[in-house]
PDB file of C-alpha atoms and ligand atoms in Angstrom:
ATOM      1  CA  UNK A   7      -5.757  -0.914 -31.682  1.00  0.00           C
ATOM      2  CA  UNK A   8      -7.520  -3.926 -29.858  1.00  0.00           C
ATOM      3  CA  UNK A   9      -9.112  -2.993 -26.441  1.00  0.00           C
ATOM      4  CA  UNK A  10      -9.608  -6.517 -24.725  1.00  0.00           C
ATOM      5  CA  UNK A  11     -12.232  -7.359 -22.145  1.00  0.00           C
ATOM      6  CA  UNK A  12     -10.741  -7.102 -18.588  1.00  0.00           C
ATOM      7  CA  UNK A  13     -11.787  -9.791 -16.541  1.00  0.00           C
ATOM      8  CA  UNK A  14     -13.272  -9.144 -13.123  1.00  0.00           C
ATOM      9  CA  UNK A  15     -12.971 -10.718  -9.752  1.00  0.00           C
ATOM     10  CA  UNK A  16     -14.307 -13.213  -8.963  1.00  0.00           C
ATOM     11  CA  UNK A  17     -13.013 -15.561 -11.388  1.00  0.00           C
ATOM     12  CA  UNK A  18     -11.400 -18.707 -12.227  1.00  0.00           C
ATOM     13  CA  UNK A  19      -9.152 -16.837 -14.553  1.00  0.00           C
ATOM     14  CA  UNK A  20      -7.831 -14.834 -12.200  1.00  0.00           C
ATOM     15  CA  UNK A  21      -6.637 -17.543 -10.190  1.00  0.00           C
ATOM     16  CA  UNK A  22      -4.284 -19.656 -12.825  1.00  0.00           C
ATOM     17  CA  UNK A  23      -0.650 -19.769 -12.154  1.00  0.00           C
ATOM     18  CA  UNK A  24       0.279 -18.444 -15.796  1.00  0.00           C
ATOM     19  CA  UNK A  25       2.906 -20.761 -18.029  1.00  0.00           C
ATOM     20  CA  UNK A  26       5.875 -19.147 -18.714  1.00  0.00           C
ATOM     21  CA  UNK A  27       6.862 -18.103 -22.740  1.00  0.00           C
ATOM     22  CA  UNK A  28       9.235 -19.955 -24.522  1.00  0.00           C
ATOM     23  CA  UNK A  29       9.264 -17.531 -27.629  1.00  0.00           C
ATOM     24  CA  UNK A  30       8.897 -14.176 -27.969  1.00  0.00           C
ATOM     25  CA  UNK A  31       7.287 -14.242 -31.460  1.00  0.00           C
ATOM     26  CA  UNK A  32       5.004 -11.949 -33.038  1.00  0.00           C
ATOM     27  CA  UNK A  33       2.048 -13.504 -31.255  1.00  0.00           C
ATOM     28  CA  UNK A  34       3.249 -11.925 -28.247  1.00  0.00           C
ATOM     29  CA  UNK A  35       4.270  -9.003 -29.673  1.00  0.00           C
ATOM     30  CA  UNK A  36       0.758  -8.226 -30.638  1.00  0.00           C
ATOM     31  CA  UNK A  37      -0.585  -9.409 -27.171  1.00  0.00           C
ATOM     32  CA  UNK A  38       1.615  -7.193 -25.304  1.00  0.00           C
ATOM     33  CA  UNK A  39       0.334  -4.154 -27.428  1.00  0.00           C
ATOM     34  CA  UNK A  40      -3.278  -4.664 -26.878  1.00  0.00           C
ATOM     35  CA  UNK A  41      -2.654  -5.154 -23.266  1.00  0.00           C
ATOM     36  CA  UNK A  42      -0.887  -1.959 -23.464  1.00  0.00           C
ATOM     37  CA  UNK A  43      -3.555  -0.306 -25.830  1.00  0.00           C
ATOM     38  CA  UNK A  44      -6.343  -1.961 -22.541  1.00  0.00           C
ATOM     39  CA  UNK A  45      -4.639  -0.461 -19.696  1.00  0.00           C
ATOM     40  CA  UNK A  46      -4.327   2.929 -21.089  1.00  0.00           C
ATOM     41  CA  UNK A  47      -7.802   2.716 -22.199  1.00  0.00           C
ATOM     42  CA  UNK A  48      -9.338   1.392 -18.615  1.00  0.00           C
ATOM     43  CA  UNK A  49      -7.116   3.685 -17.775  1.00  0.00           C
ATOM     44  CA  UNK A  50      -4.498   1.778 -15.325  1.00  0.00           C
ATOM     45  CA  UNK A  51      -0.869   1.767 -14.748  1.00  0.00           C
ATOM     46  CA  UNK A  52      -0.543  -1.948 -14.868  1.00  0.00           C
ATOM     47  CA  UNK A  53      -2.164  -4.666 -16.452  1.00  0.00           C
ATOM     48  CA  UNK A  54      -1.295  -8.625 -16.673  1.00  0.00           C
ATOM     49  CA  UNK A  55      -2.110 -11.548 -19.196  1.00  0.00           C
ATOM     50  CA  UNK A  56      -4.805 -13.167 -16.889  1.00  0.00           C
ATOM     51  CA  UNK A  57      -6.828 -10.224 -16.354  1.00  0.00           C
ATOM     52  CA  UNK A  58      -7.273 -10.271 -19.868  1.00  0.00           C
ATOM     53  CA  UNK A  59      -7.879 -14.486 -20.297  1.00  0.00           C
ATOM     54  CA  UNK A  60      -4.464 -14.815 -21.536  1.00  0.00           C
ATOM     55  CA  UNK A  61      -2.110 -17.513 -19.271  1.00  0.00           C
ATOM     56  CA  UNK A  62       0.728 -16.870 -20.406  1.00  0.00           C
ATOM     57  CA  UNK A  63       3.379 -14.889 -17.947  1.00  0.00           C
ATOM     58  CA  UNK A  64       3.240 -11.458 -19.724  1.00  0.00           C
ATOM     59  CA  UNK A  65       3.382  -8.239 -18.015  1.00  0.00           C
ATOM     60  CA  UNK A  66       2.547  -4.131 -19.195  1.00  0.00           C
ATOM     61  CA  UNK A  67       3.276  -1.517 -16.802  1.00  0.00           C
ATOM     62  CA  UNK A  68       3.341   2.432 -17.449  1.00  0.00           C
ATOM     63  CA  UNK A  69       3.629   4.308 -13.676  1.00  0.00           C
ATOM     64  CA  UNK A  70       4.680   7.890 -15.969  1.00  0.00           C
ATOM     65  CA  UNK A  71       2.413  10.419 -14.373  1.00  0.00           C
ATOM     66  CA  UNK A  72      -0.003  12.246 -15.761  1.00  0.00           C
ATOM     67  CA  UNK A  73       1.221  14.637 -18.652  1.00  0.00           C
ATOM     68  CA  UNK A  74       4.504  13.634 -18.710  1.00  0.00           C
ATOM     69  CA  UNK A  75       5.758  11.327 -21.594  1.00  0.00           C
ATOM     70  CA  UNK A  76       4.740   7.703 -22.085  1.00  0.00           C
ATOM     71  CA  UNK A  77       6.902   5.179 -20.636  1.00  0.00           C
ATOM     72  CA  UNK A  78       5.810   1.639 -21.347  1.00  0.00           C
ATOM     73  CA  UNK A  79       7.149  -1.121 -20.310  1.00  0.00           C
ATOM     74  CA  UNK A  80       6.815  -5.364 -21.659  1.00  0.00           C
ATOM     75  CA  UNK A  81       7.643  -7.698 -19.614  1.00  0.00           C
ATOM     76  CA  UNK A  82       7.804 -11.602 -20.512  1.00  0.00           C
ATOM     77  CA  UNK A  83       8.231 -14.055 -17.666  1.00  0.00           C
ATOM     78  CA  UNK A  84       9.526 -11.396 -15.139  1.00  0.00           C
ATOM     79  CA  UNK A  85      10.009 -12.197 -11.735  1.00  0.00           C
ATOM     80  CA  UNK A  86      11.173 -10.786  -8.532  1.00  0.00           C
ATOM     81  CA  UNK A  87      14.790 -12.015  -7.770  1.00  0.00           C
ATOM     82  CA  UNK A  88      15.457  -9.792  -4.736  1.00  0.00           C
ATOM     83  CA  UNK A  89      13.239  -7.989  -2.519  1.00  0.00           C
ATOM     84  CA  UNK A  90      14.114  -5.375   0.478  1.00  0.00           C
ATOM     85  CA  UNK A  91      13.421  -6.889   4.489  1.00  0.00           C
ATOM     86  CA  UNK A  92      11.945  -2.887   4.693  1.00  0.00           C
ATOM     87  CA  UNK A  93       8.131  -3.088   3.448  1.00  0.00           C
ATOM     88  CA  UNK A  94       5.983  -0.247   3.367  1.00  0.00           C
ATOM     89  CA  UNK A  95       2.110   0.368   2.829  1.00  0.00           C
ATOM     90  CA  UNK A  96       0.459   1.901  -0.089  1.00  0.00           C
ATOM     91  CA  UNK A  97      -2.857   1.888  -1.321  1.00  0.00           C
ATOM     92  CA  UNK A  98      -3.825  -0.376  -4.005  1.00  0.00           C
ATOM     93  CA  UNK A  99      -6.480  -0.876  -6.680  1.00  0.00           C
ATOM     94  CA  UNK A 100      -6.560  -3.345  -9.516  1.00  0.00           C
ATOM     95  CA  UNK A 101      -8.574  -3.199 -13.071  1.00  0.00           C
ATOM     96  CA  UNK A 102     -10.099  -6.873 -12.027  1.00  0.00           C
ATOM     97  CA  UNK A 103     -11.392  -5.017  -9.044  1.00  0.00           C
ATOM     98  CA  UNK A 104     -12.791  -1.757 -10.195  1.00  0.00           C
ATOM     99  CA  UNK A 105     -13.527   1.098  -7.114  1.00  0.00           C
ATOM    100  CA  UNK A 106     -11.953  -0.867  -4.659  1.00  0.00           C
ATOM    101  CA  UNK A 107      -8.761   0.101  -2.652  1.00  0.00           C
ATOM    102  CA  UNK A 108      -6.675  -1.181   0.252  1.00  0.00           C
ATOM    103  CA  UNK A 109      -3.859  -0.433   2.094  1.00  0.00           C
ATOM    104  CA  UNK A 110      -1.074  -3.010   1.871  1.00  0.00           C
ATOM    105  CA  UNK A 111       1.908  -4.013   3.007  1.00  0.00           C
ATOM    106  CA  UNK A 112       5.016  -4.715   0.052  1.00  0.00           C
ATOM    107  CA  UNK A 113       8.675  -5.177   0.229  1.00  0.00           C
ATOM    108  CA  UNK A 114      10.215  -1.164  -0.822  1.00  0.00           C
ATOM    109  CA  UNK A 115      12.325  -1.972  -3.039  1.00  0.00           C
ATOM    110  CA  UNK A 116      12.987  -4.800  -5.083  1.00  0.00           C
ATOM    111  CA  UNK A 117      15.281  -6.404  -8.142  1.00  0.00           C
ATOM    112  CA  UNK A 118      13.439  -7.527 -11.023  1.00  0.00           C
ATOM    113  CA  UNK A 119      14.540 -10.152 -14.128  1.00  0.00           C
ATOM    114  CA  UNK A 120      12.234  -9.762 -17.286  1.00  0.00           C
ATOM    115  CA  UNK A 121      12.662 -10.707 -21.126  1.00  0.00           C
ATOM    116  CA  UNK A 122      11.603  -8.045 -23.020  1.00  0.00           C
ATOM    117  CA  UNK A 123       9.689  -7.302 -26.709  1.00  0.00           C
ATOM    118  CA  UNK A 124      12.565  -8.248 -28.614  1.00  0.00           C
ATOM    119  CA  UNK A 125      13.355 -11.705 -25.618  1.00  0.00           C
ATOM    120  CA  UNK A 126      16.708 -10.099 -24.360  1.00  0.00           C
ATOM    121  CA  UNK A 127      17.069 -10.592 -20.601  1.00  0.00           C
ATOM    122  CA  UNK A 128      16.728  -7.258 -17.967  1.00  0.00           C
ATOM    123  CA  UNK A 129      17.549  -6.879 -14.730  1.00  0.00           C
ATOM    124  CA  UNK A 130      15.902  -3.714 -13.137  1.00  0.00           C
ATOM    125  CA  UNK A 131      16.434  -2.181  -9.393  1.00  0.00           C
ATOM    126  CA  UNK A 132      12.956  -0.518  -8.659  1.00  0.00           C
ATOM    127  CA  UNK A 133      11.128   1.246  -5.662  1.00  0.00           C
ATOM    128  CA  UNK A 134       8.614   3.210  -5.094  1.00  0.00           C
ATOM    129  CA  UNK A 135       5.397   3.332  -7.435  1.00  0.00           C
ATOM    130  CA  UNK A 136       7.383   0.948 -10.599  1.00  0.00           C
ATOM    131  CA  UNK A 137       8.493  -1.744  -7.140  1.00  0.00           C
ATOM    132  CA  UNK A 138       4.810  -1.882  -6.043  1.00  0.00           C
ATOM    133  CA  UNK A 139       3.324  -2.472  -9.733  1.00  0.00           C
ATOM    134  CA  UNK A 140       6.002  -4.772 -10.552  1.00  0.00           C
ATOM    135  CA  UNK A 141       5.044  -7.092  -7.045  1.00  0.00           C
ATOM    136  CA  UNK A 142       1.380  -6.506  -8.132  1.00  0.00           C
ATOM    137  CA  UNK A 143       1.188  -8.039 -11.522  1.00  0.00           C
ATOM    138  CA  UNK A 144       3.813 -11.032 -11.028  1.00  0.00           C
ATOM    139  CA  UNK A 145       1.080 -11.592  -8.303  1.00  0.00           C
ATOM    140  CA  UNK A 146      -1.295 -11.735 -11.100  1.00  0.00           C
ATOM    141  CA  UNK A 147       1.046 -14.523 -13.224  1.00  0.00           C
ATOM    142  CA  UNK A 148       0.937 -16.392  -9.246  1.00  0.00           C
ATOM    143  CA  UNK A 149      -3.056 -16.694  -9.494  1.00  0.00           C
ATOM    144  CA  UNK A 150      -3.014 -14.080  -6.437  1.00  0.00           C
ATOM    145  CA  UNK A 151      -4.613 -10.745  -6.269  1.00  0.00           C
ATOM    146  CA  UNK A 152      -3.969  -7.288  -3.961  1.00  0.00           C
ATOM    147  CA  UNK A 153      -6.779  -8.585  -1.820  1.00  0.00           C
ATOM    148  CA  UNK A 154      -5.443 -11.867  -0.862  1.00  0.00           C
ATOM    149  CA  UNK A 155      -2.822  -9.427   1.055  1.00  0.00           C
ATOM    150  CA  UNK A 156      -5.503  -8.497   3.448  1.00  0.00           C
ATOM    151  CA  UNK A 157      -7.655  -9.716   6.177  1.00  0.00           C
ATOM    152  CA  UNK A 158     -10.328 -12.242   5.200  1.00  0.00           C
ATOM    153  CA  UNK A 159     -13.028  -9.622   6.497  1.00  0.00           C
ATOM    154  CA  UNK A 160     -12.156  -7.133   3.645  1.00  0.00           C
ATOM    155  CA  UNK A 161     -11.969  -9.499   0.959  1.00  0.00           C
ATOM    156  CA  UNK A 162     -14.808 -10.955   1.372  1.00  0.00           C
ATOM    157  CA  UNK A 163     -16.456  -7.111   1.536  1.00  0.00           C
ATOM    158  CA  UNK A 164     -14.377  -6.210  -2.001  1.00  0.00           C
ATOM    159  CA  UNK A 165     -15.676 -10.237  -3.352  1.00  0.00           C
ATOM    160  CA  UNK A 166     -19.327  -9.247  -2.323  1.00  0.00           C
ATOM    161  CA  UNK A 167     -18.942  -5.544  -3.805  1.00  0.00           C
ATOM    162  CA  UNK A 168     -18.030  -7.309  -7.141  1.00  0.00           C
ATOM    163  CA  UNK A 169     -20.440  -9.976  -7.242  1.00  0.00           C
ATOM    164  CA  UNK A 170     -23.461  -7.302  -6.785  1.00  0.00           C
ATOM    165  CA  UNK A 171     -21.453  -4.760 -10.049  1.00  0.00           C
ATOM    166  CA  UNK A 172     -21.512  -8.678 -12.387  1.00  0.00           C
ATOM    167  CA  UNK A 173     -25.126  -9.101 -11.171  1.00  0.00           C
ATOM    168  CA  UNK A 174     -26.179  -5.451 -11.842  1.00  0.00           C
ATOM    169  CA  UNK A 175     -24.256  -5.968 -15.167  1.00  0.00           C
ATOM    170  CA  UNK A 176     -26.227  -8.829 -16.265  1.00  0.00           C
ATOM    171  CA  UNK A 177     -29.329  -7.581 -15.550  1.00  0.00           C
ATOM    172  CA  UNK A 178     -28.086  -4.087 -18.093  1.00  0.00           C
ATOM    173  CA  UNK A 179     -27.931  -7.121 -20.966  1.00  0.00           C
ATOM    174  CA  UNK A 180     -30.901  -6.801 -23.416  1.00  0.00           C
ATOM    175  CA  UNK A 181     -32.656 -10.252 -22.645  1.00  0.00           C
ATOM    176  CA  UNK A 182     -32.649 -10.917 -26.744  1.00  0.00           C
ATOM    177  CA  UNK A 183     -29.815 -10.049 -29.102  1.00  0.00           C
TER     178      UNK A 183
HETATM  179 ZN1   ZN B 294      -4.265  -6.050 -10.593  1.00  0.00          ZN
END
């Protein structure tokens, strides 16, 4: 199975506001497999198309914990159609971002539309873990990460953090090929 390159913050990429599908062919299909086949490789519990240069609005999410039985989810062109006044705060992390977590502050529970694999139409209720993953990656489709949540202080601490991991990165690459 494909593992794609996850793209890391800073980036232009991150910040598109993804076009939805008209389709669901076999094209995406196959693109919502290898996104699946990338997060549980990174490993993660949620991964969307810009993170891995794709701008299209597609969606894989899998919040099963540890040991018990996958539970993978595809979502095309899902968005949030409801969302609870009540927010709470959990700490987040993103694959774009690796090592770096914040507190912050989501709706609990929200009410989610989605075409699936085979383009028939959902409509979930979620809270918890599956609520907060869900708000993250539609985020993603938006052009906005976890970090634009939080104060400008902290962002610009997890931007800086990043920038020195690309630079280190670079400087790993043999000079010749
Ligand atoms: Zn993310």
């Amino acid at each position: 199975m494909t593992i794609l390159p996850i793209v890391i913050a800073p980036d232009a990429r991150l910040k598109v506001r993804c076009k939805p599908v008209a389709t669901v062919d076999d094209s995406v299909r196959a693109k919502l497999d290898a996104m699946l086949a990338t997060m549980y490789d990174a490993p993660g519990i949620g991964l969307a198309a810009p993170q891995v240069a794709d701008d299209r609005r597609l969606v894989v999410i899998d919040v099963a914990r540890e040991g018990a039985p996958p539970t993978p989810l595809r979502l095309v062109n899902p968005e949030v159609l409801w969302a609870s006044s009540e927010k709470v705060v959990m700490s987040e992390g993103c694959l774009s971002l690796p090592d770096v977590y914040y507190d912050v502050k989501r709706p609990e529970r929200i009410r989610a539309a989605f075409l699936d694999e085979a383009g028939a139409r959902h409509e979930i209720d979620a809270d918890g873990l599956l609520a907060r993953c869900i708000q993250h990656e539609i985020d993603h489709l938006d052009g906005v990460l976890f970090i634009d949540h939080i104060s400008m202080l902290k962002r610009n601490m997890a931007l800086s953090k990043m920038r020195k991991l690309k630079a280190a990165e670079a400087n790993r690459r043999p000079s010749r090929p």
